[in-house]
Amino acid sequence: AEDGIRDDLVTGVQTCALPILTHTSLDVYNWVYEGDFQQDLKTETVDTIYSKIDSKYKFFKGEKGLYEKGFTIPMVIIEAYGGVILNQLDKLLTSEEISQEDLVEFFDIFSKQLNLIKKSITLVSKHSNPKFFYNELRPYLKGYDNVYFNTLNSHLNYRGGSAAQSAIIQVFDIILGNSYKFTNENVPYYNKTHNEFMLEMREYMPNKHYEYLTYLEERDRKSTRLNSSHQIISYAVFCL
């Protein structure tokens, strides 16, 4: 599909032992919202599309199905809250000038949304089960290393699902001046292994998400005004 996973060979995974769940399939495209977005999102107002299909097609049913949903929905909620921040960041960084009032308004929204994200993370422990996750759901998130695919006549490596496959955190880092693509050992916080992992995770994002990250990084490098904006924002974050 035009907006599908970037790796054209990802469908080949289905020929192996277990299908691999990615953040895109498990969270980004697996939700339905039934409520007022102005109110706090809760697991009761967000459901997975997967939970609504015929039970004979499900991997987990009954109580295990609820545990699976309890693991998935908090990340869906985090994506929703993070989207509000991305919208405000884009407005801020595309403006001609950034005033003190603009920064105050942005960080007020930014702080509120981050607090909502922090609360959403705790929903996993309330609505899922660690034994179920480790013993039954985790194999679908584990991925494969150097597995031979008969249909492709080659060995492939596929990472399993990871929150690092979400574009939200990487967008935050890019806008605040931490580009995984262009930072190097001269930057104090540089970590080669971490950067390589985060860049690899982009290969599992929808095309538009991947392209948006690339666009932000390229614009960052070319725009002096944007670099100046980054310095202002980074300083404000430090002060907070």
PDB file of C-alpha atoms in Angstrom, residues 11-228:
ATOM      1  CA  THR A  11       4.790  -9.526   3.840  1.00  0.00           C
ATOM      2  CA  GLY A  12       7.269 -12.397   3.508  1.00  0.00           C
ATOM      3  CA  VAL A  13       7.354 -12.610   7.295  1.00  0.00           C
ATOM      4  CA  GLN A  14       3.924 -14.209   7.217  1.00  0.00           C
ATOM      5  CA  THR A  15       5.476 -17.357   5.717  1.00  0.00           C
ATOM      6  CA  CYS A  16       7.574 -17.927   8.853  1.00  0.00           C
ATOM      7  CA  ALA A  17       6.618 -19.324  12.283  1.00  0.00           C
ATOM      8  CA  LEU A  18       4.771 -16.315  13.696  1.00  0.00           C
ATOM      9  CA  PRO A  19       3.634 -13.031  12.155  1.00  0.00           C
ATOM     10  CA  ILE A  20       5.595 -10.029  13.442  1.00  0.00           C
ATOM     11  CA  LEU A  21       3.606  -7.271  15.088  1.00  0.00           C
ATOM     12  CA  THR A  22       4.929  -3.758  14.565  1.00  0.00           C
ATOM     13  CA  HIS A  23       3.935  -0.506  16.235  1.00  0.00           C
ATOM     14  CA  THR A  24       2.168   0.473  13.018  1.00  0.00           C
ATOM     15  CA  SER A  25      -0.033  -2.604  12.870  1.00  0.00           C
ATOM     16  CA  LEU A  26      -0.572  -2.944  16.611  1.00  0.00           C
ATOM     17  CA  ASP A  27      -1.207   0.716  17.474  1.00  0.00           C
ATOM     18  CA  VAL A  28      -1.188   3.312  14.694  1.00  0.00           C
ATOM     19  CA  TYR A  29      -3.814   1.628  12.480  1.00  0.00           C
ATOM     20  CA  ASN A  30      -5.594  -0.432  15.124  1.00  0.00           C
ATOM     21  CA  TRP A  31      -7.959   1.854  16.992  1.00  0.00           C
ATOM     22  CA  VAL A  32     -11.437   3.308  17.009  1.00  0.00           C
ATOM     23  CA  TYR A  33     -12.412   6.248  19.206  1.00  0.00           C
ATOM     24  CA  GLU A  34     -15.859   6.605  20.705  1.00  0.00           C
ATOM     25  CA  GLY A  35     -16.010   9.736  22.810  1.00  0.00           C
ATOM     26  CA  ASP A  36     -15.216  13.414  23.169  1.00  0.00           C
ATOM     27  CA  PHE A  37     -11.545  14.149  22.462  1.00  0.00           C
ATOM     28  CA  GLN A  38     -11.724  17.231  24.703  1.00  0.00           C
ATOM     29  CA  GLN A  39     -11.997  14.893  27.682  1.00  0.00           C
ATOM     30  CA  ASP A  40      -9.252  12.684  29.060  1.00  0.00           C
ATOM     31  CA  LEU A  41      -8.783   9.594  26.929  1.00  0.00           C
ATOM     32  CA  LYS A  42      -9.384   6.360  28.801  1.00  0.00           C
ATOM     33  CA  THR A  43      -9.296   2.707  27.905  1.00  0.00           C
ATOM     34  CA  GLU A  44     -13.101   2.750  28.106  1.00  0.00           C
ATOM     35  CA  THR A  45     -13.395   5.309  25.273  1.00  0.00           C
ATOM     36  CA  VAL A  46     -10.787   3.805  22.938  1.00  0.00           C
ATOM     37  CA  ASP A  47     -11.022   0.355  21.446  1.00  0.00           C
ATOM     38  CA  THR A  48      -8.931  -1.683  19.019  1.00  0.00           C
ATOM     39  CA  ILE A  49     -10.237  -2.563  15.578  1.00  0.00           C
ATOM     40  CA  TYR A  50      -8.836  -6.032  16.110  1.00  0.00           C
ATOM     41  CA  SER A  51     -11.068  -6.612  19.150  1.00  0.00           C
ATOM     42  CA  LYS A  52     -14.162  -6.113  16.989  1.00  0.00           C
ATOM     43  CA  ILE A  53     -13.465  -8.863  14.465  1.00  0.00           C
ATOM     44  CA  ASP A  54     -14.907 -12.364  14.666  1.00  0.00           C
ATOM     45  CA  SER A  55     -13.362 -14.253  17.585  1.00  0.00           C
ATOM     46  CA  LYS A  56     -12.419 -17.198  15.381  1.00  0.00           C
ATOM     47  CA  TYR A  57      -9.760 -14.995  13.761  1.00  0.00           C
ATOM     48  CA  LYS A  58      -8.199 -13.853  17.044  1.00  0.00           C
ATOM     49  CA  PHE A  59      -5.022 -15.124  18.656  1.00  0.00           C
ATOM     50  CA  PHE A  60      -6.278 -14.308  22.159  1.00  0.00           C
ATOM     51  CA  LYS A  61      -9.826 -14.574  23.440  1.00  0.00           C
ATOM     52  CA  GLY A  62     -11.719 -13.898  26.661  1.00  0.00           C
ATOM     53  CA  GLU A  63      -9.573 -12.617  29.515  1.00  0.00           C
ATOM     54  CA  LYS A  64      -6.414 -12.880  27.418  1.00  0.00           C
ATOM     55  CA  GLY A  65      -8.049 -10.713  24.777  1.00  0.00           C
ATOM     56  CA  LEU A  66      -8.636  -8.027  27.403  1.00  0.00           C
ATOM     57  CA  TYR A  67      -4.992  -8.272  28.489  1.00  0.00           C
ATOM     58  CA  GLU A  68      -3.890  -7.857  24.887  1.00  0.00           C
ATOM     59  CA  LYS A  69      -6.105  -4.790  24.501  1.00  0.00           C
ATOM     60  CA  GLY A  70      -4.805  -3.454  27.815  1.00  0.00           C
ATOM     61  CA  PHE A  71      -1.302  -3.558  26.387  1.00  0.00           C
ATOM     62  CA  THR A  72      -2.212  -1.946  23.057  1.00  0.00           C
ATOM     63  CA  ILE A  73      -4.608   0.851  23.943  1.00  0.00           C
ATOM     64  CA  PRO A  74      -2.273   2.874  26.243  1.00  0.00           C
ATOM     65  CA  MET A  75       0.120   3.343  23.306  1.00  0.00           C
ATOM     66  CA  VAL A  76      -2.773   4.393  21.082  1.00  0.00           C
ATOM     67  CA  ILE A  77      -3.704   6.987  23.694  1.00  0.00           C
ATOM     68  CA  ILE A  78      -0.087   8.181  23.893  1.00  0.00           C
ATOM     69  CA  GLU A  79      -0.063   8.648  20.110  1.00  0.00           C
ATOM     70  CA  ALA A  80      -3.182  10.811  20.391  1.00  0.00           C
ATOM     71  CA  TYR A  81      -1.749  13.017  23.125  1.00  0.00           C
ATOM     72  CA  GLY A  82       1.571  13.272  21.314  1.00  0.00           C
ATOM     73  CA  GLY A  83      -0.208  14.380  18.153  1.00  0.00           C
ATOM     74  CA  VAL A  84      -1.445  17.487  19.959  1.00  0.00           C
ATOM     75  CA  ILE A  85       2.163  18.380  20.835  1.00  0.00           C
ATOM     76  CA  LEU A  86       3.316  17.832  17.248  1.00  0.00           C
ATOM     77  CA  ASN A  87       0.647  20.184  15.976  1.00  0.00           C
ATOM     78  CA  GLN A  88       1.740  22.933  18.376  1.00  0.00           C
ATOM     79  CA  LEU A  89       5.439  22.396  17.607  1.00  0.00           C
ATOM     80  CA  ASP A  90       4.799  22.717  13.900  1.00  0.00           C
ATOM     81  CA  LYS A  91       2.912  25.977  14.394  1.00  0.00           C
ATOM     82  CA  LEU A  92       5.720  27.315  16.567  1.00  0.00           C
ATOM     83  CA  LEU A  93       8.608  26.429  14.281  1.00  0.00           C
ATOM     84  CA  THR A  94       6.938  27.566  11.067  1.00  0.00           C
ATOM     85  CA  SER A  95       6.116  31.030  12.424  1.00  0.00           C
ATOM     86  CA  GLU A  96       8.173  34.001  11.253  1.00  0.00           C
ATOM     87  CA  GLU A  97       9.183  34.910  14.789  1.00  0.00           C
ATOM     88  CA  ILE A  98       8.949  33.172  18.152  1.00  0.00           C
ATOM     89  CA  SER A  99       7.914  35.498  20.948  1.00  0.00           C
ATOM     90  CA  GLN A 100       8.063  34.890  24.672  1.00  0.00           C
ATOM     91  CA  GLU A 101       4.270  34.581  24.675  1.00  0.00           C
ATOM     92  CA  ASP A 102       4.482  31.892  21.970  1.00  0.00           C
ATOM     93  CA  LEU A 103       6.941  29.901  24.075  1.00  0.00           C
ATOM     94  CA  VAL A 104       4.829  30.196  27.210  1.00  0.00           C
ATOM     95  CA  GLU A 105       1.735  29.012  25.335  1.00  0.00           C
ATOM     96  CA  PHE A 106       3.625  26.132  23.736  1.00  0.00           C
ATOM     97  CA  PHE A 107       5.241  24.864  26.937  1.00  0.00           C
ATOM     98  CA  ASP A 108       1.949  25.104  28.776  1.00  0.00           C
ATOM     99  CA  ILE A 109       0.389  22.742  26.225  1.00  0.00           C
ATOM    100  CA  PHE A 110       3.554  20.659  26.030  1.00  0.00           C
ATOM    101  CA  SER A 111       3.650  20.152  29.808  1.00  0.00           C
ATOM    102  CA  LYS A 112      -0.035  19.260  30.041  1.00  0.00           C
ATOM    103  CA  GLN A 113       0.185  16.709  27.241  1.00  0.00           C
ATOM    104  CA  LEU A 114       3.340  15.128  28.677  1.00  0.00           C
ATOM    105  CA  ASN A 115       1.589  14.701  32.020  1.00  0.00           C
ATOM    106  CA  LEU A 116      -1.287  12.977  30.234  1.00  0.00           C
ATOM    107  CA  ILE A 117       1.215  10.738  28.435  1.00  0.00           C
ATOM    108  CA  LYS A 118       2.866   9.810  31.750  1.00  0.00           C
ATOM    109  CA  LYS A 119      -0.524   8.887  33.202  1.00  0.00           C
ATOM    110  CA  SER A 120      -1.330   6.819  30.126  1.00  0.00           C
ATOM    111  CA  ILE A 121       1.774   4.669  30.609  1.00  0.00           C
ATOM    112  CA  THR A 122       0.412   3.483  33.970  1.00  0.00           C
ATOM    113  CA  LEU A 123      -2.669   2.074  32.208  1.00  0.00           C
ATOM    114  CA  VAL A 124      -0.611  -0.917  31.049  1.00  0.00           C
ATOM    115  CA  SER A 125      -0.146  -2.227  34.602  1.00  0.00           C
ATOM    116  CA  LYS A 126      -3.835  -1.661  35.339  1.00  0.00           C
ATOM    117  CA  HIS A 127      -5.310  -3.346  32.276  1.00  0.00           C
ATOM    118  CA  SER A 128      -2.765  -5.955  31.181  1.00  0.00           C
ATOM    119  CA  ASN A 129      -0.913  -8.819  32.829  1.00  0.00           C
ATOM    120  CA  PRO A 130       2.897  -9.233  32.939  1.00  0.00           C
ATOM    121  CA  LYS A 131       2.818 -13.031  32.722  1.00  0.00           C
ATOM    122  CA  PHE A 132       0.503 -12.902  29.732  1.00  0.00           C
ATOM    123  CA  PHE A 133       2.719 -10.319  28.035  1.00  0.00           C
ATOM    124  CA  TYR A 134       5.989 -12.178  28.613  1.00  0.00           C
ATOM    125  CA  ASN A 135       4.822 -15.712  27.878  1.00  0.00           C
ATOM    126  CA  GLU A 136       2.157 -15.245  25.210  1.00  0.00           C
ATOM    127  CA  LEU A 137       2.192 -11.801  23.565  1.00  0.00           C
ATOM    128  CA  ARG A 138       5.934 -11.184  23.540  1.00  0.00           C
ATOM    129  CA  PRO A 139       6.723 -13.900  20.949  1.00  0.00           C
ATOM    130  CA  TYR A 140       4.698 -11.907  18.422  1.00  0.00           C
ATOM    131  CA  LEU A 141       6.821  -8.831  19.195  1.00  0.00           C
ATOM    132  CA  LYS A 142      10.196 -10.539  19.316  1.00  0.00           C
ATOM    133  CA  GLY A 143      11.102 -10.542  15.625  1.00  0.00           C
ATOM    134  CA  TYR A 144      13.555 -12.800  13.796  1.00  0.00           C
ATOM    135  CA  ASP A 145      17.321 -12.783  13.276  1.00  0.00           C
ATOM    136  CA  ASN A 146      18.869 -14.286  10.160  1.00  0.00           C
ATOM    137  CA  VAL A 147      15.809 -16.389   9.294  1.00  0.00           C
ATOM    138  CA  TYR A 148      15.705 -18.137   5.931  1.00  0.00           C
ATOM    139  CA  PHE A 149      12.611 -17.497   3.801  1.00  0.00           C
ATOM    140  CA  ASN A 150      11.957 -20.115   1.129  1.00  0.00           C
ATOM    141  CA  THR A 151       9.729 -17.793  -0.873  1.00  0.00           C
ATOM    142  CA  LEU A 152      12.491 -15.185  -1.064  1.00  0.00           C
ATOM    143  CA  ASN A 153      15.471 -17.542  -1.127  1.00  0.00           C
ATOM    144  CA  SER A 154      17.340 -15.347   1.364  1.00  0.00           C
ATOM    145  CA  HIS A 155      17.983 -14.732   5.048  1.00  0.00           C
ATOM    146  CA  LEU A 156      16.274 -11.716   6.601  1.00  0.00           C
ATOM    147  CA  ASN A 157      16.319  -9.879   9.921  1.00  0.00           C
ATOM    148  CA  TYR A 158      13.136  -8.340  11.244  1.00  0.00           C
ATOM    149  CA  ARG A 159      12.835  -6.421  14.462  1.00  0.00           C
ATOM    150  CA  GLY A 160       9.726  -6.975  16.509  1.00  0.00           C
ATOM    151  CA  GLY A 161       7.335  -4.298  17.644  1.00  0.00           C
ATOM    152  CA  SER A 162       8.832  -1.423  19.618  1.00  0.00           C
ATOM    153  CA  ALA A 163       7.636   1.948  20.862  1.00  0.00           C
ATOM    154  CA  ALA A 164      10.763   3.299  19.133  1.00  0.00           C
ATOM    155  CA  GLN A 165       8.867   2.712  15.882  1.00  0.00           C
ATOM    156  CA  SER A 166       6.604   5.617  16.821  1.00  0.00           C
ATOM    157  CA  ALA A 167       7.537   8.834  15.009  1.00  0.00           C
ATOM    158  CA  ILE A 168       6.451  11.022  17.938  1.00  0.00           C
ATOM    159  CA  ILE A 169       9.541  10.743  20.145  1.00  0.00           C
ATOM    160  CA  GLN A 170      11.879  11.094  17.186  1.00  0.00           C
ATOM    161  CA  VAL A 171      10.051  14.242  16.089  1.00  0.00           C
ATOM    162  CA  PHE A 172      10.475  15.705  19.573  1.00  0.00           C
ATOM    163  CA  ASP A 173      14.212  14.995  19.451  1.00  0.00           C
ATOM    164  CA  ILE A 174      14.689  16.460  15.966  1.00  0.00           C
ATOM    165  CA  ILE A 175      12.880  19.683  16.772  1.00  0.00           C
ATOM    166  CA  LEU A 176      14.889  20.064  19.977  1.00  0.00           C
ATOM    167  CA  GLY A 177      18.127  19.649  18.029  1.00  0.00           C
ATOM    168  CA  ASN A 178      18.902  15.950  18.551  1.00  0.00           C
ATOM    169  CA  SER A 179      18.925  14.330  15.111  1.00  0.00           C
ATOM    170  CA  TYR A 180      19.762  10.618  15.105  1.00  0.00           C
ATOM    171  CA  LYS A 181      20.735  10.961  11.457  1.00  0.00           C
ATOM    172  CA  PHE A 182      23.192  13.850  11.661  1.00  0.00           C
ATOM    173  CA  THR A 183      24.610  13.833  15.205  1.00  0.00           C
ATOM    174  CA  ASN A 184      28.104  12.414  15.660  1.00  0.00           C
ATOM    175  CA  GLU A 185      30.757  11.732  18.284  1.00  0.00           C
ATOM    176  CA  ASN A 186      31.382  15.485  18.696  1.00  0.00           C
ATOM    177  CA  VAL A 187      28.003  15.847  20.431  1.00  0.00           C
ATOM    178  CA  PRO A 188      28.133  15.108  24.197  1.00  0.00           C
ATOM    179  CA  TYR A 189      24.975  12.984  24.190  1.00  0.00           C
ATOM    180  CA  TYR A 190      25.974  10.976  21.094  1.00  0.00           C
ATOM    181  CA  ASN A 191      25.506   7.210  21.341  1.00  0.00           C
ATOM    182  CA  LYS A 192      26.304   5.304  18.148  1.00  0.00           C
ATOM    183  CA  THR A 193      24.437   2.113  19.055  1.00  0.00           C
ATOM    184  CA  HIS A 194      21.345   4.013  20.167  1.00  0.00           C
ATOM    185  CA  ASN A 195      21.325   6.208  17.060  1.00  0.00           C
ATOM    186  CA  GLU A 196      21.652   3.214  14.742  1.00  0.00           C
ATOM    187  CA  PHE A 197      18.792   1.458  16.509  1.00  0.00           C
ATOM    188  CA  MET A 198      16.498   4.502  16.272  1.00  0.00           C
ATOM    189  CA  LEU A 199      17.267   4.922  12.572  1.00  0.00           C
ATOM    190  CA  GLU A 200      16.569   1.229  11.987  1.00  0.00           C
ATOM    191  CA  MET A 201      13.193   1.619  13.682  1.00  0.00           C
ATOM    192  CA  ARG A 202      12.207   4.115  10.993  1.00  0.00           C
ATOM    193  CA  GLU A 203      12.218   1.260   8.490  1.00  0.00           C
ATOM    194  CA  TYR A 204       9.093  -0.050  10.227  1.00  0.00           C
ATOM    195  CA  MET A 205       7.172   3.223  10.091  1.00  0.00           C
ATOM    196  CA  PRO A 206       4.509   4.148   7.535  1.00  0.00           C
ATOM    197  CA  ASN A 207       6.010   5.928   4.533  1.00  0.00           C
ATOM    198  CA  LYS A 208       4.563   9.311   5.456  1.00  0.00           C
ATOM    199  CA  HIS A 209       5.925   9.124   9.002  1.00  0.00           C
ATOM    200  CA  TYR A 210       9.375   8.201   7.720  1.00  0.00           C
ATOM    201  CA  GLU A 211       9.309  10.974   5.135  1.00  0.00           C
ATOM    202  CA  TYR A 212       8.170  13.531   7.713  1.00  0.00           C
ATOM    203  CA  LEU A 213      11.158  12.756   9.934  1.00  0.00           C
ATOM    204  CA  THR A 214      13.482  13.080   6.946  1.00  0.00           C
ATOM    205  CA  TYR A 215      11.852  16.362   5.986  1.00  0.00           C
ATOM    206  CA  LEU A 216      12.308  17.808   9.474  1.00  0.00           C
ATOM    207  CA  GLU A 217      15.970  16.804   9.581  1.00  0.00           C
ATOM    208  CA  GLU A 218      16.725  18.238   6.147  1.00  0.00           C
ATOM    209  CA  ARG A 219      14.885  21.471   6.927  1.00  0.00           C
ATOM    210  CA  ASP A 220      16.745  21.706  10.211  1.00  0.00           C
ATOM    211  CA  ARG A 221      20.115  21.538   8.468  1.00  0.00           C
ATOM    212  CA  LYS A 222      19.221  24.147   5.856  1.00  0.00           C
ATOM    213  CA  SER A 223      17.424  26.712   8.000  1.00  0.00           C
ATOM    214  CA  THR A 224      19.468  29.150  10.099  1.00  0.00           C
ATOM    215  CA  ARG A 225      16.301  30.601  11.552  1.00  0.00           C
ATOM    216  CA  LEU A 226      15.114  27.169  12.606  1.00  0.00           C
ATOM    217  CA  ASN A 227      18.443  26.411  14.264  1.00  0.00           C
ATOM    218  CA  SER A 228      18.065  29.630  16.214  1.00  0.00           C
TER     219      SER A 228
END
